[in-house]
Amino acid sequence: MAVFSIQRYPSSVLSQHSTEVAQINGKAAKLLNDLVDTMYASNGIGLAAPQIGILQRAIVIDTDSESRGKHLLKIINPEIVESSGSVVWEEGCLSVVNYTAEVTRARHVLVRGWTIEHKEIQLEASDLLAVCLQHEIDHLDGRLFVDRISSLKRGLYRKRLLRQARDGEVDIDLSGKWPGAL
Ligand code: CO
């Protein structure tokens, strides 16, 4: 079992674009297992590789926190091929400390990707699972849910985070640049 430390906003790795996994091999399998271990250790329902500092297109999701593993998804090179409808969800993220906000996303998505068994999969999802898939795939494109809220709300959150970091209430690295415009 390998639990990694999770990159936290405003770490610059979180705003970078991840590259496709070129080969589905043992290394990719290890990455997915590391993501699962880290997600469960943090009580998360989803995790993307950039969150553990690896800029590769791999995500894991398990929205069923009652019976872990039963509905676990491990997807390589996931891609949204269709989306429809709209839903507002209160989102949080293991990389965004002490904050949640309402985000508007597609209610239904069709996602294509690959399993570690070299099987191409197509997944239809709605509501929570659809939101999760969009949130995790966003990570692969260097986007966080705080990039999808108003700049006013984001600015207020940054101010609070900065104050909490200075007061030693949260442990984040402020040496990097704040991504996006202030
Ligand atoms: Co997240």
Short mmCIF file of N, CA and C and ligand atoms in Angstrom, two decimals, residues 46 51 92-95 135-136 139 144-145, ligand 1:
data_model
loop_
_atom_site.label_atom_id
_atom_site.label_comp_id
_atom_site.label_asym_id
_atom_site.label_seq_id
_atom_site.Cartn_x
_atom_site.Cartn_y
_atom_site.Cartn_z
N GLY A 46 -12.84 10.59 -5.23
CA GLY A 46 -12.18 10.62 -6.54
C GLY A 46 -10.79 11.21 -6.40
N GLN A 51 -2.86 15.14 -8.73
CA GLN A 51 -3.01 15.44 -7.30
C GLN A 51 -1.93 14.77 -6.45
N GLY A 92 -16.25 19.73 -3.48
CA GLY A 92 -15.04 19.93 -2.71
C GLY A 92 -13.94 19.18 -3.42
N CYS A 93 -12.74 19.27 -2.91
CA CYS A 93 -11.61 18.60 -3.56
C CYS A 93 -10.52 18.39 -2.52
N LEU A 94 -9.88 17.21 -2.56
CA LEU A 94 -8.80 16.94 -1.60
C LEU A 94 -7.65 17.92 -1.77
N SER A 95 -7.56 18.57 -2.93
CA SER A 95 -6.49 19.53 -3.18
C SER A 95 -6.87 20.96 -2.83
N HIS A 135 -15.14 16.45 -12.79
CA HIS A 135 -14.21 17.06 -11.84
C HIS A 135 -12.81 16.44 -11.99
N GLU A 136 -12.76 15.09 -12.07
CA GLU A 136 -11.45 14.43 -12.17
C GLU A 136 -10.79 14.67 -13.52
N HIS A 139 -9.07 17.90 -13.65
CA HIS A 139 -7.73 17.87 -13.06
C HIS A 139 -6.66 17.56 -14.11
N LEU A 144 -9.27 23.22 -11.67
CA LEU A 144 -9.88 22.85 -10.39
C LEU A 144 -11.29 23.42 -10.33
N PHE A 145 -12.09 22.90 -9.39
CA PHE A 145 -13.46 23.43 -9.32
C PHE A 145 -13.47 24.92 -8.98
CO CO B 1 -10.41 17.33 -7.03
#
